[in-house]
Structure formats: C-alpha cells, structure tokens
Amino acid sequence: MNWYLIKSYLRYRLKTKYRPKNSSFISDVFDRVVWETYPYYNFTAISKIRTALLRSKQKFEITDLGAGSKKFKNNKRSVRHLVKYNASSKKQGELLFRMVAYFKPKTIIELGTSLGLGTLYLAMGNPSTRVHTIEGCPEIAKIAERNFKAEGIGNVTQHVGSFKNELPKLIHVLPALDMVYFDGHHDYMATLMYFNMCLPKASESALFIFDDIYWSAGMTKAWNQIIGHPSVAASFDFFDFGIVILKKDMEKIHGVVKWS
C-alpha cells in the first residue's frame, strides 16, 4: 500500500478549492474545458477500444526505461493490467481531449504512449494538431499503433526509444512546443530534466501536463519546483496530475482543483 499517496490525498482534500475569479481567460478555460461535460462522439470510440483492451488476454514482457512500477514486481504484464494501472483514465482522457479542442495546439509531445488511449484523446481533440508520442517498450508501441490504425488516426507520429534519447531529437527539429504531456519516468531528476529540455522551445502560451504528481515524494518535489519556476504563470493541482500554463502576460496563479 502506498502510504505516501494516501497521506498526500488526505492533505489534498483539506486544501481550499480553487475558484476562478481574477482572470476571464482562466474562468473561460474552467467553464469550457475543466467542468464541461459534453459527450463528444470520439469518446464512445475510445471507450470501445478501452473495453476491448480490458478483455484482452495478451501477455508480454515489457522494456521498462522509467522509474519502474509500484503495482508489479517483475516485467511481465498483461494488456488488461496495463489499461487498469497505466492508461489514462476516461475522465482524465476526456479533459485532455477538451484541452486540445479548446487551445488547438499545433504540436504536442507525449512522453509515455503506453497503449495509446491518452494519445487518442490528444489526437482526436483536433485533427490539425500533430502529436509526437514516445514509448520505450517496442511491444507496447505495437499495440498502440494498432489502436491508432483502427481509428484511422493520421496525426500521430510514434517514436520508440528512451525519453532521454528521443526527446532531444524532437525538440531539435520542432519549431515550437504548444503542449507537452509528461506521462512516464516518474522520477524527480528525470521530470525536472525533461521539463528544462522542453522549456526553451515552449510557445508563448504553452501547456505542460504532469501525470502522477503525488506518485512519490520525489515527484511532488519536482512538481513544487516546476510551479515555482519564473516561466510558469498558472498551475493547477488535480491530484492525479498537474497542469501549468506558460503565459507571460498573466498574473501568477496556483489553484487546487477538487477533481478526485
């Protein structure tokens, strides 16, 4: 049992809930993105893929290039367990979709494809957005690729390899980063390293999303350093993940969103 996670959640529940009031931009984002419940037809398609994966009996040995797993003691996995413990949740995925639909980023980098459910939400949010997703395990990447093809997704480019090797290559060739989804290698030093790698190429109002910010004390420490960075204008703690907005002409805001 992850006692750090439990204690962190109890502290999170005691924090004051954020209510947008000082910024019309943030109020609009909360109304049209965070609290919006419109059932886009894409959600049904992704839910069908999730259901099929949960029924899968496929097992394989993964290549883990990150911080490891707190659920599994070895590298043998089943597809359904990856969906249960590693894939973006339906609620979080739908928020990702709405964020892309609202902000319409030209370029997204996703660190950690897994089975591609989160990637589908990102890609379907705006067909004009180019999503570059990095996955360290070739076997998992193959399953994700099948899911992309099943939905006819044409705006996703897969990169198989370590974040350390693949991310610098992407940053070098892309003109700007409008959104980055940090969803892998949950480690203090690695998270800060990837954040600092992406920062110089961040566009004027880029969004960075960090998954599992309370996964460990190290991840929480990294999150706190990131939200205190001078480049971060607004940050929002959803417990399961955190979002930062790099908008230079905005008053510094930090809020706790009662999400879980």
Short mmCIF file of C-alpha atoms in Angstrom, two decimals:
data_model
loop_
_atom_site.label_atom_id
_atom_site.label_comp_id
_atom_site.label_asym_id
_atom_site.label_seq_id
_atom_site.Cartn_x
_atom_site.Cartn_y
_atom_site.Cartn_z
CA MET A 1 0.00 0.00 0.00
CA ASN A 2 1.33 3.44 -0.96
CA TRP A 3 1.09 5.35 2.32
CA TYR A 4 2.70 8.44 0.81
CA LEU A 5 -0.07 8.59 -1.80
CA ILE A 6 -2.79 8.13 0.85
CA LYS A 7 -1.39 10.87 3.10
CA SER A 8 -0.95 13.18 0.11
CA TYR A 9 -4.56 12.63 -0.92
CA LEU A 10 -5.85 13.45 2.55
CA ARG A 11 -3.83 16.69 2.55
CA TYR A 12 -5.13 17.47 -0.95
CA ARG A 13 -8.75 17.07 0.18
CA LEU A 14 -8.18 19.54 3.04
CA LYS A 15 -6.83 22.27 0.76
CA THR A 16 -9.08 25.14 -0.29
CA LYS A 17 -10.81 24.54 -3.60
CA TYR A 18 -9.77 26.95 -6.35
CA ARG A 19 -12.47 29.20 -7.80
CA PRO A 20 -11.57 31.27 -10.88
CA LYS A 21 -12.22 34.96 -10.22
CA ASN A 22 -9.29 37.16 -11.22
CA SER A 23 -8.85 36.13 -14.85
CA SER A 24 -11.51 35.97 -17.56
CA PHE A 25 -9.18 33.70 -19.54
CA ILE A 26 -8.88 31.16 -16.72
CA SER A 27 -12.63 31.38 -15.98
CA ASP A 28 -13.36 30.57 -19.61
CA VAL A 29 -10.94 27.62 -19.53
CA PHE A 30 -12.64 26.20 -16.44
CA ASP A 31 -16.14 26.67 -17.89
CA ARG A 32 -15.38 25.26 -21.33
CA VAL A 33 -12.67 22.73 -20.53
CA VAL A 34 -12.44 21.62 -16.89
CA TRP A 35 -16.14 21.49 -15.99
CA GLU A 36 -17.54 20.85 -19.47
CA THR A 37 -19.39 17.51 -19.77
CA TYR A 38 -20.40 17.47 -23.44
CA PRO A 39 -20.23 13.83 -24.70
CA TYR A 40 -18.19 14.11 -27.90
CA TYR A 41 -18.76 11.16 -30.23
CA ASN A 42 -15.00 10.43 -30.17
CA PHE A 43 -15.34 9.39 -26.52
CA THR A 44 -17.50 6.42 -27.49
CA ALA A 45 -14.91 5.19 -30.00
CA ILE A 46 -12.10 5.40 -27.45
CA SER A 47 -14.23 3.72 -24.77
CA LYS A 48 -14.79 0.78 -27.14
CA ILE A 49 -11.04 0.39 -27.57
CA ARG A 50 -10.57 0.56 -23.78
CA THR A 51 -13.19 -2.17 -23.30
CA ALA A 52 -11.55 -4.39 -25.90
CA LEU A 53 -8.15 -3.96 -24.24
CA LEU A 54 -9.61 -4.80 -20.83
CA ARG A 55 -10.89 -8.08 -22.29
CA SER A 56 -7.58 -8.94 -23.93
CA LYS A 57 -5.68 -11.98 -22.64
CA GLN A 58 -2.41 -10.98 -24.31
CA LYS A 59 0.68 -11.06 -22.07
CA PHE A 60 4.23 -9.99 -22.79
CA GLU A 61 7.47 -8.84 -21.16
CA ILE A 62 7.94 -5.10 -21.18
CA THR A 63 11.04 -2.97 -21.58
CA ASP A 64 10.86 -0.52 -18.66
CA LEU A 65 13.10 2.53 -19.14
CA GLY A 66 11.46 4.62 -16.42
CA ALA A 67 11.13 4.54 -12.65
CA GLY A 68 9.53 1.09 -12.56
CA SER A 69 6.12 0.10 -11.24
CA LYS A 70 4.65 0.09 -7.73
CA LYS A 71 2.00 -2.43 -8.80
CA PHE A 72 4.18 -5.09 -10.41
CA LYS A 73 7.29 -6.87 -9.10
CA ASN A 74 8.61 -8.01 -12.50
CA ASN A 75 8.44 -7.00 -16.16
CA LYS A 76 5.72 -9.45 -17.19
CA ARG A 77 2.45 -7.67 -17.97
CA SER A 78 -0.97 -8.35 -19.41
CA VAL A 79 -2.70 -5.84 -21.64
CA ARG A 80 -5.70 -5.56 -19.31
CA HIS A 81 -3.49 -4.76 -16.32
CA LEU A 82 -1.72 -2.04 -18.30
CA VAL A 83 -5.12 -0.50 -19.06
CA LYS A 84 -6.15 -0.74 -15.41
CA TYR A 85 -2.97 0.66 -13.86
CA ASN A 86 -1.08 2.61 -16.56
CA ALA A 87 -3.52 4.03 -19.11
CA SER A 88 -5.09 7.48 -18.86
CA SER A 89 -8.46 7.26 -17.12
CA LYS A 90 -11.64 8.07 -19.04
CA LYS A 91 -12.17 11.25 -17.04
CA GLN A 92 -8.59 12.47 -17.47
CA GLY A 93 -8.54 11.49 -21.14
CA GLU A 94 -11.70 13.46 -21.85
CA LEU A 95 -10.14 16.50 -20.19
CA LEU A 96 -7.08 16.11 -22.44
CA PHE A 97 -9.40 16.00 -25.46
CA ARG A 98 -11.20 19.19 -24.40
CA MET A 99 -7.90 20.97 -23.75
CA VAL A 100 -6.72 20.19 -27.28
CA ALA A 101 -10.10 21.17 -28.75
CA TYR A 102 -10.02 24.49 -26.86
CA PHE A 103 -6.37 25.54 -27.23
CA LYS A 104 -5.81 23.95 -30.67
CA PRO A 105 -2.07 23.38 -30.22
CA LYS A 106 -0.10 22.86 -33.43
CA THR A 107 2.37 20.47 -31.83
CA ILE A 108 2.10 18.10 -28.85
CA ILE A 109 4.77 15.84 -27.36
CA GLU A 110 3.61 12.94 -25.20
CA LEU A 111 6.21 11.23 -23.03
CA GLY A 112 4.80 7.74 -22.49
CA THR A 113 2.46 6.33 -25.15
CA SER A 114 1.54 3.17 -23.24
CA LEU A 115 -1.37 1.54 -25.13
CA GLY A 116 -2.25 4.81 -26.84
CA LEU A 117 -5.51 5.70 -25.09
CA GLY A 118 -4.23 9.07 -23.89
CA THR A 119 -2.71 9.63 -27.34
CA LEU A 120 -6.10 9.04 -28.98
CA TYR A 121 -7.71 11.69 -26.79
CA LEU A 122 -4.94 14.15 -27.69
CA ALA A 123 -5.07 13.38 -31.40
CA MET A 124 -8.86 13.36 -31.75
CA GLY A 125 -9.23 16.68 -29.91
CA ASN A 126 -8.08 18.50 -33.05
CA PRO A 127 -7.19 16.66 -36.29
CA SER A 128 -4.89 19.56 -37.29
CA THR A 129 -2.69 19.01 -34.24
CA ARG A 130 0.44 16.93 -34.77
CA VAL A 131 1.06 14.57 -31.85
CA HIS A 132 4.54 13.11 -31.33
CA THR A 133 4.43 10.29 -28.79
CA ILE A 134 7.43 8.48 -27.28
CA GLU A 135 7.28 4.93 -25.90
CA GLY A 136 10.24 2.97 -24.53
CA CYS A 137 8.78 -0.52 -24.92
CA PRO A 138 8.53 -1.82 -28.51
CA GLU A 139 5.85 -4.40 -27.60
CA ILE A 140 3.57 -1.78 -26.07
CA ALA A 141 4.22 0.57 -29.00
CA LYS A 142 2.96 -2.12 -31.42
CA ILE A 143 -0.37 -2.36 -29.58
CA ALA A 144 -0.71 1.43 -29.54
CA GLU A 145 0.00 1.53 -33.28
CA ARG A 146 -2.81 -0.98 -33.90
CA ASN A 147 -5.19 1.22 -31.92
CA PHE A 148 -4.24 4.28 -33.98
CA LYS A 149 -4.79 2.39 -37.22
CA ALA A 150 -8.12 1.01 -36.02
CA GLU A 151 -9.42 4.57 -35.61
CA GLY A 152 -7.76 5.86 -38.78
CA ILE A 153 -5.66 8.36 -36.84
CA GLY A 154 -3.30 10.20 -39.18
CA ASN A 155 -1.94 12.97 -36.97
CA VAL A 156 0.18 10.82 -34.62
CA THR A 157 3.88 10.07 -35.10
CA GLN A 158 5.32 7.33 -32.89
CA HIS A 159 8.89 7.35 -31.62
CA VAL A 160 10.17 4.19 -29.94
CA GLY A 161 13.08 4.56 -27.54
CA SER A 162 14.06 6.23 -24.29
CA PHE A 163 12.88 9.75 -23.49
CA LYS A 164 16.50 10.70 -22.90
CA ASN A 165 17.41 9.80 -26.49
CA GLU A 166 14.22 10.64 -28.39
CA LEU A 167 13.11 13.88 -26.72
CA PRO A 168 16.22 15.94 -27.65
CA LYS A 169 15.85 14.85 -31.29
CA LEU A 170 12.23 16.01 -31.36
CA ILE A 171 12.95 19.30 -29.63
CA HIS A 172 15.72 19.98 -32.15
CA VAL A 173 13.50 19.57 -35.24
CA LEU A 174 10.23 21.07 -33.98
CA PRO A 175 9.86 24.86 -34.28
CA ALA A 176 7.86 25.17 -31.03
CA LEU A 177 6.10 23.09 -28.37
CA ASP A 178 2.50 24.06 -27.68
CA MET A 179 1.68 21.20 -25.31
CA VAL A 180 3.76 18.54 -23.56
CA TYR A 181 2.22 15.62 -21.67
CA PHE A 182 4.76 14.17 -19.20
CA ASP A 183 3.33 10.69 -18.58
CA GLY A 184 6.30 8.46 -17.88
CA HIS A 185 9.60 8.07 -15.99
CA HIS A 186 8.15 9.26 -12.68
CA ASP A 187 11.40 10.34 -11.11
CA TYR A 188 12.43 13.66 -9.52
CA MET A 189 15.59 14.27 -11.54
CA ALA A 190 14.15 12.92 -14.81
CA THR A 191 10.98 15.05 -14.56
CA LEU A 192 12.97 18.24 -13.98
CA MET A 193 15.39 17.32 -16.74
CA TYR A 194 12.63 16.83 -19.32
CA PHE A 195 10.86 20.00 -18.18
CA ASN A 196 14.04 22.03 -18.62
CA MET A 197 14.68 20.42 -22.00
CA CYS A 198 11.26 21.47 -23.28
CA LEU A 199 11.17 24.95 -21.76
CA PRO A 200 13.35 26.76 -24.36
CA LYS A 201 11.06 25.60 -27.19
CA ALA A 202 7.79 26.30 -25.35
CA SER A 203 5.45 28.58 -27.30
CA GLU A 204 4.01 31.81 -25.91
CA SER A 205 1.10 30.13 -24.06
CA ALA A 206 2.27 26.52 -23.88
CA LEU A 207 0.64 23.96 -21.61
CA PHE A 208 2.63 21.33 -19.74
CA ILE A 209 0.75 18.45 -18.11
CA PHE A 210 2.46 16.29 -15.47
CA ASP A 211 0.93 12.94 -14.60
CA ASP A 212 1.19 11.32 -11.13
CA ILE A 213 2.49 14.37 -9.27
CA TYR A 214 1.95 12.53 -5.96
CA TRP A 215 3.34 9.19 -7.14
CA SER A 216 6.29 9.68 -4.76
CA ALA A 217 7.90 12.34 -2.59
CA GLY A 218 10.36 12.92 -5.44
CA MET A 219 7.58 13.60 -7.94
CA THR A 220 5.88 16.01 -5.55
CA LYS A 221 9.17 17.80 -5.01
CA ALA A 222 9.64 18.10 -8.78
CA TRP A 223 6.08 19.44 -9.18
CA ASN A 224 6.62 22.07 -6.48
CA GLN A 225 9.84 23.24 -8.13
CA ILE A 226 8.16 23.42 -11.52
CA ILE A 227 5.19 25.51 -10.34
CA GLY A 228 7.63 27.88 -8.67
CA HIS A 229 9.60 28.40 -11.88
CA PRO A 230 9.55 32.01 -13.19
CA SER A 231 8.26 30.82 -16.59
CA VAL A 232 5.12 29.30 -15.07
CA ALA A 233 2.20 31.75 -14.96
CA ALA A 234 -0.56 29.43 -13.77
CA SER A 235 -0.58 25.98 -12.20
CA PHE A 236 -3.41 23.68 -11.20
CA ASP A 237 -3.22 20.64 -8.93
CA PHE A 238 -5.76 17.93 -9.87
CA PHE A 239 -4.01 15.43 -7.55
CA ASP A 240 -3.76 12.70 -10.21
CA PHE A 241 -1.98 15.19 -12.44
CA GLY A 242 -0.98 18.84 -12.62
CA ILE A 243 -1.25 21.45 -15.37
CA VAL A 244 0.93 24.51 -15.87
CA ILE A 245 0.38 27.37 -18.32
CA LEU A 246 3.36 29.35 -19.56
CA LYS A 247 1.59 32.62 -20.38
CA LYS A 248 3.89 35.61 -19.95
CA ASP A 249 1.26 38.35 -19.66
CA MET A 250 -0.70 36.68 -16.86
CA GLU A 251 -0.75 37.16 -13.10
CA LYS A 252 0.77 34.23 -11.18
CA ILE A 253 -1.96 31.78 -10.12
CA HIS A 254 -1.89 28.46 -8.32
CA GLY A 255 -5.05 26.51 -7.63
CA VAL A 256 -6.11 23.17 -6.18
CA VAL A 257 -8.90 21.65 -8.24
CA LYS A 258 -11.14 19.18 -6.37
CA TRP A 259 -11.11 16.56 -9.09
CA SER A 260 -10.66 13.13 -7.49
#
